[in-house]
Tab-separated table of C-alpha atoms in Angstrom:
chain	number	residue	atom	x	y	z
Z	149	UNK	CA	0.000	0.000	0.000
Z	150	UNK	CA	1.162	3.794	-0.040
Z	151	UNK	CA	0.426	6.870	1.709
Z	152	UNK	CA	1.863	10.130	1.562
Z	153	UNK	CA	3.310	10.042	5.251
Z	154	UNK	CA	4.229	7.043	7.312
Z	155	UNK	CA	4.687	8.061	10.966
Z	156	UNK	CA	7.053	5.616	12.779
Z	157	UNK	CA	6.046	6.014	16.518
Z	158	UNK	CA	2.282	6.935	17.924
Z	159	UNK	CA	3.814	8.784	21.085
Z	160	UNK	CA	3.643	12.317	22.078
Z	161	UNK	CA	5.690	13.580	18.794
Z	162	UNK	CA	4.158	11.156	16.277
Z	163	UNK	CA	0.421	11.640	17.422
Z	164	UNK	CA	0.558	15.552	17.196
Z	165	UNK	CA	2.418	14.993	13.216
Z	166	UNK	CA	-0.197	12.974	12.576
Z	167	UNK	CA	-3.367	15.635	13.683
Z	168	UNK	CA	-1.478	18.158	11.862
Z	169	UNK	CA	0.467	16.508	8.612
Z	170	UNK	CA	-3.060	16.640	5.931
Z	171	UNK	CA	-4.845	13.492	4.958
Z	172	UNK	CA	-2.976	10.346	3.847
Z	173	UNK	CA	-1.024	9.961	7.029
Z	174	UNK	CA	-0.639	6.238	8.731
Z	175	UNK	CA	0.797	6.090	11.849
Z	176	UNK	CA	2.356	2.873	13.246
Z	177	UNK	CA	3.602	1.600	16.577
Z	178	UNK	CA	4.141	-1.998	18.214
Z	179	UNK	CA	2.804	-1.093	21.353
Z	180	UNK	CA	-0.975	-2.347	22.542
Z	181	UNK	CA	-1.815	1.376	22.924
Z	182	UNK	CA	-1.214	4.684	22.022
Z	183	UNK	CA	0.708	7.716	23.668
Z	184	UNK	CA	1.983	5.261	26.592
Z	185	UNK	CA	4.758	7.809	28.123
Z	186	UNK	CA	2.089	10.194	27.756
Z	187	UNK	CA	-0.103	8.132	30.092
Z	188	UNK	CA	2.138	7.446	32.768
Z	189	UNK	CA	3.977	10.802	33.016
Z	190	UNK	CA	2.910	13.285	35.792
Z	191	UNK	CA	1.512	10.109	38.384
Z	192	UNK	CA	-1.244	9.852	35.804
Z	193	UNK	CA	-1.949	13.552	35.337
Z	194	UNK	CA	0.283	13.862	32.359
Z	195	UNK	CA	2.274	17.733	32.652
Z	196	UNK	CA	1.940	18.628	29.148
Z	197	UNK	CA	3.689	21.450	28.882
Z	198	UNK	CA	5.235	24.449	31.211
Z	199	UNK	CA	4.323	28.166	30.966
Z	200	UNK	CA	8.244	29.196	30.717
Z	201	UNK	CA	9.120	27.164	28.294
Z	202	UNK	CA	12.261	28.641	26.508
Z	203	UNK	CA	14.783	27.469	24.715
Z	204	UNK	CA	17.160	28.181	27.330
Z	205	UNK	CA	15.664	24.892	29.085
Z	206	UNK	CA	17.003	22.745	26.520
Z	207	UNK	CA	20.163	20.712	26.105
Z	208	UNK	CA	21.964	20.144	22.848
Z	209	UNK	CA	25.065	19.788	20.830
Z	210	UNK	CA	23.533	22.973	19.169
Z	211	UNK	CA	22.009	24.796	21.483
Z	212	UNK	CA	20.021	27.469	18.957
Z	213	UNK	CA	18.481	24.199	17.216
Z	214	UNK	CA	15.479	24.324	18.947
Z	215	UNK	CA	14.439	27.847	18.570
Z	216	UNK	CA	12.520	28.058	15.623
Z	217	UNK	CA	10.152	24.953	16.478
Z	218	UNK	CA	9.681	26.515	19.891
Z	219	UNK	CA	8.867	29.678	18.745
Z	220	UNK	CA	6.360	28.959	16.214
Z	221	UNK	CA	4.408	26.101	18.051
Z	222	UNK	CA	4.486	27.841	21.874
Z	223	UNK	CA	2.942	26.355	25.463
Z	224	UNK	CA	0.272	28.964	24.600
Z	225	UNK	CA	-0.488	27.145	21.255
Z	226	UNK	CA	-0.913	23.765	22.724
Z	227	UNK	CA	-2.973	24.859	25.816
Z	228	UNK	CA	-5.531	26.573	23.749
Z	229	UNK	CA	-5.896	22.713	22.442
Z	230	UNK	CA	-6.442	21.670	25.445
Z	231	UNK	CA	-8.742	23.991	26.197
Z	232	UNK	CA	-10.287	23.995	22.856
Z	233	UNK	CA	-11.284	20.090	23.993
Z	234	UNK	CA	-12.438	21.185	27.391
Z	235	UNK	CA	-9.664	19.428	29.129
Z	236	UNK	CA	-9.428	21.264	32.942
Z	237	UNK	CA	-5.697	22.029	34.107
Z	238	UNK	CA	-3.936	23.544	37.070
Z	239	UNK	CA	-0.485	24.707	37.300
Z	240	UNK	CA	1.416	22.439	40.389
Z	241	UNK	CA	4.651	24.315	40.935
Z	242	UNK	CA	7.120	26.247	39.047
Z	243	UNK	CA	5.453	26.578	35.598
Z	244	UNK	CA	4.346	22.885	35.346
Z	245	UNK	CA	0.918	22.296	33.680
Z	246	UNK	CA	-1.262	19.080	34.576
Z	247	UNK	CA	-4.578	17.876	33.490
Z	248	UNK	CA	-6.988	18.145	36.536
Z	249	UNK	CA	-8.626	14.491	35.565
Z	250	UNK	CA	-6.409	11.566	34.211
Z	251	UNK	CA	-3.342	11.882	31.507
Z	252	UNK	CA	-5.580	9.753	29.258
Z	253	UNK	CA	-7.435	12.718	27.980
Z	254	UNK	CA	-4.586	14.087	26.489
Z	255	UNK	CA	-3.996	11.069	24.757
Z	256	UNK	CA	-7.791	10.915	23.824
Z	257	UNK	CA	-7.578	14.570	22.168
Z	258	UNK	CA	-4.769	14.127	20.089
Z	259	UNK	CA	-6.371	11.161	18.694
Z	260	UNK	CA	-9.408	13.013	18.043
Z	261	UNK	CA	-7.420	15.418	15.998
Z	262	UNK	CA	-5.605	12.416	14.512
Z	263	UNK	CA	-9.395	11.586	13.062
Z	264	UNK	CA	-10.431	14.816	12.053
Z	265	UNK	CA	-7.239	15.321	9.903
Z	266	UNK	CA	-8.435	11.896	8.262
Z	267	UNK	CA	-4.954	10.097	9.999
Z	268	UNK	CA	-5.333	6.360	10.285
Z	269	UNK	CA	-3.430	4.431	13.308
Z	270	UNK	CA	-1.858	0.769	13.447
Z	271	UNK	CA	-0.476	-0.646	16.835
Z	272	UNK	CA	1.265	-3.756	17.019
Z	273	UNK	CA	3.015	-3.203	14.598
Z	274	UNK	CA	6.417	-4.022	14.237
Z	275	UNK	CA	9.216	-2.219	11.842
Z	276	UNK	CA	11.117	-4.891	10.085
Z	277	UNK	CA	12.939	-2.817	7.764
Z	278	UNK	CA	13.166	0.497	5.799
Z	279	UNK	CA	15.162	1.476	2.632
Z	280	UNK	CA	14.876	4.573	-0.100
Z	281	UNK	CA	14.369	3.534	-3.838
Z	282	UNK	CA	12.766	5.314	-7.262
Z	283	UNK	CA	11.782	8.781	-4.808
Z	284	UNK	CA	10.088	7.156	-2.114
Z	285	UNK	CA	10.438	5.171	1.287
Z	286	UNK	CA	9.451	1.437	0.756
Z	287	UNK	CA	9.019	0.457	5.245
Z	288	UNK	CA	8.457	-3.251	5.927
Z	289	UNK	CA	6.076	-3.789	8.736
Z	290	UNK	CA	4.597	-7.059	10.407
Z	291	UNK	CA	1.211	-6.627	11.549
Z	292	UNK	CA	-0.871	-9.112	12.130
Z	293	UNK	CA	1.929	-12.052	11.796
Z	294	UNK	CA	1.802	-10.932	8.249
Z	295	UNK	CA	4.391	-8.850	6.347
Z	296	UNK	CA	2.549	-5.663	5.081
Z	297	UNK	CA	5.075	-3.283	2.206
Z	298	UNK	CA	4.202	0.731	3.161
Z	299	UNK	CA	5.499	2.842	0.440
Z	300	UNK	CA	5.646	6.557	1.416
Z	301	UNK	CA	6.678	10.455	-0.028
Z	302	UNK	CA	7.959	11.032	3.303
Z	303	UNK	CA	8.888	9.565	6.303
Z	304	UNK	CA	8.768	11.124	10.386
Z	305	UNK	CA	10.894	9.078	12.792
Z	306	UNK	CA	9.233	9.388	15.928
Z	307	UNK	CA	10.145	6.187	17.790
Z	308	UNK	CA	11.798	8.363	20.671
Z	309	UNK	CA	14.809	7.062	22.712
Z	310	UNK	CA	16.297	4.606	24.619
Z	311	UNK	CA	14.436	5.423	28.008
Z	312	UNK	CA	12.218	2.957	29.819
Z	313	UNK	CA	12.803	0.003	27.726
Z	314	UNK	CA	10.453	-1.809	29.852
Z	315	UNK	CA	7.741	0.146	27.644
Z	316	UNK	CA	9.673	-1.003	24.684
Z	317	UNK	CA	11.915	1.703	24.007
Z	318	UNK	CA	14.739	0.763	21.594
Z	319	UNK	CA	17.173	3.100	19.404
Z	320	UNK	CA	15.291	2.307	15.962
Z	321	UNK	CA	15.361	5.663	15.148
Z	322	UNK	CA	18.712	5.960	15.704
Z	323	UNK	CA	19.822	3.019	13.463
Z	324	UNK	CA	17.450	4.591	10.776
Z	325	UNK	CA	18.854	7.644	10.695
Z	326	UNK	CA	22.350	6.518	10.928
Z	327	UNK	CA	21.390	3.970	7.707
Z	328	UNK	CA	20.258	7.547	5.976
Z	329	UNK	CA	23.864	8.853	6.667
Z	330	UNK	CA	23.052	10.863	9.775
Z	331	UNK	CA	24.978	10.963	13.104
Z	332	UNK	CA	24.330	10.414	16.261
Z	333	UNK	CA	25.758	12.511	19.423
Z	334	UNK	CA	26.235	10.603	22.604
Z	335	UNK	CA	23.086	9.327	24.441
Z	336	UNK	CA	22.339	8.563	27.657
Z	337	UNK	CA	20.038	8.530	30.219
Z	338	UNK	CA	18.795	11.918	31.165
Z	339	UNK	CA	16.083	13.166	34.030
Z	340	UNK	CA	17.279	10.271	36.023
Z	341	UNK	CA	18.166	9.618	39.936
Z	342	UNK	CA	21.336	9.298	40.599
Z	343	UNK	CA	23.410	6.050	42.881
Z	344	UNK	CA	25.828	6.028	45.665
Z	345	UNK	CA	25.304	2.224	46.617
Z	346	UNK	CA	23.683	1.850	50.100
Z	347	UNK	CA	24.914	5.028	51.706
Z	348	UNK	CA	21.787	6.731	52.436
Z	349	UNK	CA	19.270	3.541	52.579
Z	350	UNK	CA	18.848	4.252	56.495
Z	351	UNK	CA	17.146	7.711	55.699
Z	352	UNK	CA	15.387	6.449	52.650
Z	353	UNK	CA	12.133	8.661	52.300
Z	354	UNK	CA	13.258	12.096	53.810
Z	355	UNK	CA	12.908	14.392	51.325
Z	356	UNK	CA	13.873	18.182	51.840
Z	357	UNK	CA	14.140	21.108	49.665
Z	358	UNK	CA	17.939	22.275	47.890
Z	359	UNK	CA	19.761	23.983	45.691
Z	360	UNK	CA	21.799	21.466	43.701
Z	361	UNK	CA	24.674	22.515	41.541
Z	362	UNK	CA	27.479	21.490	39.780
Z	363	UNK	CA	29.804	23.869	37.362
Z	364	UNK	CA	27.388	23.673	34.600
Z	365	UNK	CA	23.779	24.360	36.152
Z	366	UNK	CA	21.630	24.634	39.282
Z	367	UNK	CA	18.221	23.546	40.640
Z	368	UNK	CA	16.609	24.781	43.791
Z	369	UNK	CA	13.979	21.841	44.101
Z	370	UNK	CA	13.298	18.568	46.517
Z	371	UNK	CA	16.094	15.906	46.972
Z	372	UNK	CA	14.598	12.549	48.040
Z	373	UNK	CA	16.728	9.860	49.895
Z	374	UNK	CA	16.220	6.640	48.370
Z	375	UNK	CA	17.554	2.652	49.074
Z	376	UNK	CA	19.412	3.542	46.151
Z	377	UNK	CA	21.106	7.158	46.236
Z	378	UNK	CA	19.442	10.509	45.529
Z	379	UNK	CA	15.846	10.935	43.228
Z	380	UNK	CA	13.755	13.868	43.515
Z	381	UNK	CA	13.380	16.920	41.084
Z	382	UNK	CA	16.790	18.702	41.806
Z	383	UNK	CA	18.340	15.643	41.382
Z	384	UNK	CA	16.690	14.431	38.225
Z	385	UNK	CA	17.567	18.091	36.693
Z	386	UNK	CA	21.305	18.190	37.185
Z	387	UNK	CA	21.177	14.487	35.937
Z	388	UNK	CA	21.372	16.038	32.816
Z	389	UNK	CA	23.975	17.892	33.098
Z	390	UNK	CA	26.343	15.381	35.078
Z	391	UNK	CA	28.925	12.763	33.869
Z	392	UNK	CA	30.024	9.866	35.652
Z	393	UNK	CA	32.959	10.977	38.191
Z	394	UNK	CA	31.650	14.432	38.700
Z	395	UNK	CA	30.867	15.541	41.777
Z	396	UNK	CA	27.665	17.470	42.340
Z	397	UNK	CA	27.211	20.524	45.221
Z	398	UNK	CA	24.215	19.988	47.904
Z	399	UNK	CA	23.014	23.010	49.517
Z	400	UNK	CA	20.558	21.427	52.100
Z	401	UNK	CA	19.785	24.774	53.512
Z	402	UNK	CA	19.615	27.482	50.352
Z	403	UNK	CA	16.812	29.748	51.834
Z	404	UNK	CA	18.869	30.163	55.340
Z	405	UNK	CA	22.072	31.667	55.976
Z	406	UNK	CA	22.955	29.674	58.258
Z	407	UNK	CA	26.183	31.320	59.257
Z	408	UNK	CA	24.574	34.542	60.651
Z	409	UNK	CA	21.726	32.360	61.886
Z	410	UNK	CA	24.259	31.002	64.326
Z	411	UNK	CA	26.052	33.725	65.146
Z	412	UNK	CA	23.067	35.303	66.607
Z	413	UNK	CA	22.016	32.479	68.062
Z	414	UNK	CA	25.050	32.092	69.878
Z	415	UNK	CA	24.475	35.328	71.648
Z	416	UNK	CA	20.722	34.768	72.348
Z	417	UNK	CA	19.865	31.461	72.919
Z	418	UNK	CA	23.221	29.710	73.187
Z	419	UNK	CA	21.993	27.483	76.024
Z	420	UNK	CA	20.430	25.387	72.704
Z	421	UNK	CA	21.563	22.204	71.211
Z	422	UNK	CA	23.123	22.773	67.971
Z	423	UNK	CA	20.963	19.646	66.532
Z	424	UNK	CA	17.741	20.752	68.032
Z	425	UNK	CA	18.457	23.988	66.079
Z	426	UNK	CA	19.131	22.176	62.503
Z	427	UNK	CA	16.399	19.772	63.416
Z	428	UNK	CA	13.738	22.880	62.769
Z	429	UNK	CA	15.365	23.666	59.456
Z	430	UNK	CA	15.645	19.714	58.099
Z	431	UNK	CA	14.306	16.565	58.449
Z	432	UNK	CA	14.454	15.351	61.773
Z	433	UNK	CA	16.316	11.634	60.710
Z	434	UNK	CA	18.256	13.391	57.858
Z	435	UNK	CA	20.248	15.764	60.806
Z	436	UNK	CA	20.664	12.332	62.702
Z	437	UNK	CA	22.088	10.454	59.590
Z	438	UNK	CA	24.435	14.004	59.159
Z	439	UNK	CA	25.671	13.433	62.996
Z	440	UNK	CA	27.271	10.622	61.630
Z	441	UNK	CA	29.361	12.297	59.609
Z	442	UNK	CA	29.930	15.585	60.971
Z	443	UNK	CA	30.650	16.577	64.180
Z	444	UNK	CA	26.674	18.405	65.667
Z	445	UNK	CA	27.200	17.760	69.825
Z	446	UNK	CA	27.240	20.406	71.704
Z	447	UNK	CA	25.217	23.887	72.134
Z	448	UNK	CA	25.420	26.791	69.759
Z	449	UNK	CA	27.208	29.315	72.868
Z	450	UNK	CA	29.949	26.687	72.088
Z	451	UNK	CA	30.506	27.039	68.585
Z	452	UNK	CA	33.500	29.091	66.954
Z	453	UNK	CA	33.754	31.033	64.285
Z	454	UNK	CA	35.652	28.553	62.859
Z	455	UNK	CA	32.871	25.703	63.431
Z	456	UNK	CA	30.664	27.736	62.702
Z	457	UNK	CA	32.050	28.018	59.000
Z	458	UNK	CA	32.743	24.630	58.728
Z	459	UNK	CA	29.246	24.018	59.692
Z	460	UNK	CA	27.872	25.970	57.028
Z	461	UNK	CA	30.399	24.506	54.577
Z	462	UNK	CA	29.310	21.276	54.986
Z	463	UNK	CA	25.635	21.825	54.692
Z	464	UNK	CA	25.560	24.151	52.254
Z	465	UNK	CA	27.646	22.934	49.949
Z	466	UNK	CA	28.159	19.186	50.274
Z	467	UNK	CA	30.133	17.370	47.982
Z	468	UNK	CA	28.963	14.434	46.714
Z	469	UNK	CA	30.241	11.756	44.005
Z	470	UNK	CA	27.947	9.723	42.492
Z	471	UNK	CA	28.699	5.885	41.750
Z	472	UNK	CA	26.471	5.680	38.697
Z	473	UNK	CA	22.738	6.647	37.478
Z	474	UNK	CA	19.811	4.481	37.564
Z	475	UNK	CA	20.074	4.149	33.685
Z	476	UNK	CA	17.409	4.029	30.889
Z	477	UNK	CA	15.485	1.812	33.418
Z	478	UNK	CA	13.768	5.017	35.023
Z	479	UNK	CA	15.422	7.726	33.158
Z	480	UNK	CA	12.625	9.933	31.737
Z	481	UNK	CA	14.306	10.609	28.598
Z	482	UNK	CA	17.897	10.224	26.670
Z	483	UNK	CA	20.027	12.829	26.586
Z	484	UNK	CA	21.381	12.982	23.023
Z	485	UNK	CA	20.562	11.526	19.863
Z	486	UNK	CA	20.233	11.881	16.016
Z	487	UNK	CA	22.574	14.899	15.744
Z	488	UNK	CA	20.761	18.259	14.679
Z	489	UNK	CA	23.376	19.009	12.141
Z	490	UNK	CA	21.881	16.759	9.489
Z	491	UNK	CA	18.463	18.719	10.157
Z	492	UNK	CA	16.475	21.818	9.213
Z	493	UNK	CA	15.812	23.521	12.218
Z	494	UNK	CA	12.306	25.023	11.109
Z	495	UNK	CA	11.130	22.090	9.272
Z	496	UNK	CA	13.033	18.720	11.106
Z	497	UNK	CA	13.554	17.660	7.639
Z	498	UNK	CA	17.110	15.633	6.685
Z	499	UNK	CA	19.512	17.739	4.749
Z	500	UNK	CA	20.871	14.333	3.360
Z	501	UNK	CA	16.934	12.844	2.090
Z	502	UNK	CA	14.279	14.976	1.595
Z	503	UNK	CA	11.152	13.601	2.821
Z	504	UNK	CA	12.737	12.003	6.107
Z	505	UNK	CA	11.945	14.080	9.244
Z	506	UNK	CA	13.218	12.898	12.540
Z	507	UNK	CA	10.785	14.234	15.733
Z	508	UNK	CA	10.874	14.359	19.635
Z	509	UNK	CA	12.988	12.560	22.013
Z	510	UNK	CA	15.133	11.328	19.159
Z	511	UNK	CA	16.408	14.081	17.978
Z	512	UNK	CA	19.554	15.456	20.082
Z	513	UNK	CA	16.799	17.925	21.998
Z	514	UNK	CA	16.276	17.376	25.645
Z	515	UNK	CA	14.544	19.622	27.857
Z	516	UNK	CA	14.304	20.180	31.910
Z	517	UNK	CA	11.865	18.606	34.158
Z	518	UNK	CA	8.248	20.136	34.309
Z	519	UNK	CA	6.624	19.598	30.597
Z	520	UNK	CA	9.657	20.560	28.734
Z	521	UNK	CA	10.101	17.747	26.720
Z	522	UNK	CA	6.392	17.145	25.985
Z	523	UNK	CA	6.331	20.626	24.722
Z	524	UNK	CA	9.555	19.679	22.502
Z	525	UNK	CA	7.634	16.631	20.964
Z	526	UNK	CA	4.512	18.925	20.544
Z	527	UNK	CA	6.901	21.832	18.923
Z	528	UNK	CA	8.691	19.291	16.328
Z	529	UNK	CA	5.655	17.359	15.398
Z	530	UNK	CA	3.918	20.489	14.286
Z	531	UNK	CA	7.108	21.618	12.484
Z	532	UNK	CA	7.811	18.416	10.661
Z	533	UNK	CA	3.584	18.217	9.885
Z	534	UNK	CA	3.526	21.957	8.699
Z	535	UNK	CA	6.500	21.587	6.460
Z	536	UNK	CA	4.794	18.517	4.811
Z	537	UNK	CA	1.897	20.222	3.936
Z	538	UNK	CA	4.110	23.253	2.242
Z	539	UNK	CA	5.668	20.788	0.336
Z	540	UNK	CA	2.464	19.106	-0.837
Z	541	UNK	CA	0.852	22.829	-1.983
Z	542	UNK	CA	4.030	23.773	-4.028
């Protein structure tokens, strides 16, 4: 059979190509269901986007690439969707948008534009191969336990990344591209906790608010203790932005100073312990676990100015080195990825085939936590969809 677009890959990216690309558009995927990162993300509530989304948010080996999407498909754009489809929101923290009811409706409106445009939609599917010959793409699927032969005027690679495999995430779009003569920056896993064996499995749970930091970036967000190491939003933001061996900086106190806090405390209420003090700042098992390791007997009239700036040292900017991450596993996206300088930046289209577009998580694009990268996949879908239909009008 042909069609004028194939779509490899009914997630976030592939789903909003496929509302917006014309009629003639077939969409594939091998999973049972549609839009599955899109269901899970946000505990079910799926944050869709963020209100200050920039491109300054985004990583890449180009770091202008994303600019032109961005701009022309905005937060602003896709939340009058939503709103268009009567989908109630709220805004949780920090910019981050979330549906009021389940994540599902998100999925459920996209494919309700998906029908309007006239897009058609095959799950379990499977890609068996794809090749270029006489001005079109000829894609092998198996659907059905049958071979079916797609031929195609253009082709959007929007199979995502490596992340969560256990959802079936491979690097198919990777090997495409690369078969198409396109490379591929380093991936790994991004918006991921980090490890440090069993060193912090006795205050697993305690969460507390930080600034976390290394020499590239910042986040002042929770830090959750886990069995493992470190999760929690700071930590899953300078995951992207840390390589193994690094250290990163934990300020456990970053809206205190503590120095002058103690100061004055030593001359007014010095008669105090120095961990009943800390224990009304933090977690009340988190300043236990840091007795441990730092010296906290004793009352604040008995603290010098030298403890007292070793004090603040070591809670306000702790060192701490990693052993590892928790890998593609639980990593939200990949870092990385089908290099942006074999792509047109407004369009997403190959400078090596026209026709072939590469979308969303697998292009070398990755955004913060808080809606970022579902605002990327919208962003590039629409780009990739627009260009196809300037193309098709001459």
């Amino acid at each position: 059979m042909h069609v004028t677009t194939l779509i490899l890959g009914a997630g976030a990216a592939g789903l909003m190509a496929a509302a917006q690309a014309g009629p003639d558009v077939l969409v594939i995927d091998h999973a049972k269901a549609p839009g599955e990162k899109i269901r899970i993300s946000g505990g079910g509530r799926c944050n869709f986007t963020n209100m200050y989304c920039d491109p300054d948010s985004f990583l890449s080996e180009n770091p202008h690439f994303a600019k032109s999407a961005l701009a022309r498909y905005t937060q602003w754009d896709f939340i009058e969707m939503v709103d268009r489809h009567g989908i109630a929101w709220h805004e949780k923290t920090l910019g981050q948008l979330f549906c009021d009811g389940k994540s599902i409706q998100i999925v459920d409106m996209l494919l309700q534009e998906m029908e309007k445009s006239g897009a058609r939609l095959w799950l379990r599917t499977a890609i068996k191969e794809v090749r270029h010959a006489d001005g079109r793409f000829v894609t092998l699927l198996e659907k059905e336990g049958r071979d079916v032969e797609v031929t195609s005027q253009n082709l959007i690679l929007a199979t995502g990344g490596k992340s969560i495999p256990k959802m079936g995430a491979t690097g198919i779009a990777y090997d495409i591209a690369q078969q198409f003569g396109h490379d591929l920056t380093e991936t790994r896993p991004a918006l991921v906790p980090l490890t440090f064996g069993d060193r912090f499995s006795a205050i697993s749970g305690v969460a507390t608010n930080t600034l976390i930091s290394n020499d590239k970036a910042s986040f002042p967000e929770a830090m959750l203790f886990t069995h493992r190491g470190l999760s929690g939003p700071a930590i899953l933001q300078i995951s992207s932005y840390w390589h193994e061996g690094q250290e990163i900086v934990v300020n456990l106190l970053p809206d205190l100073e503590l120095s002058g806090l103690l100061r004055d405390k030593r001359q007014s209420d010095g008669k105090r312990a120095l961990s009943a003090e800390l224990t009304t700042h933090l977690p009340a098992r988190l300043v236990s676990f840091l007795g441990q390791e730092i010296d906290l007997k004793g009352n604040i009239a008995d603290l010098s100015d030298t403890r007292i700036d070793q004090l603040t040292d070591a809670l306000t900017a702790w060192r701490l080195k990693p052993t590892g991450s928790e890998g593609y596993r639980t990593a939200e996206v990949t870092l990385g990825g089908v290099s942006t300088a074999g792509l047109d930046s407004k369009s997403l289209m190959s400078k090596h085939l026209p026709g072939l577009y590469v979308i969303g998580e697998a292009v070398d694009v990755t955004g913060w936590l808080g809606g970022y990268n579902f605002q990327w996949a919208w962003a590039s879908g629409v780009a990739a969809a627009r260009d196809i239909q300037s193309r098709a009008t001459g």
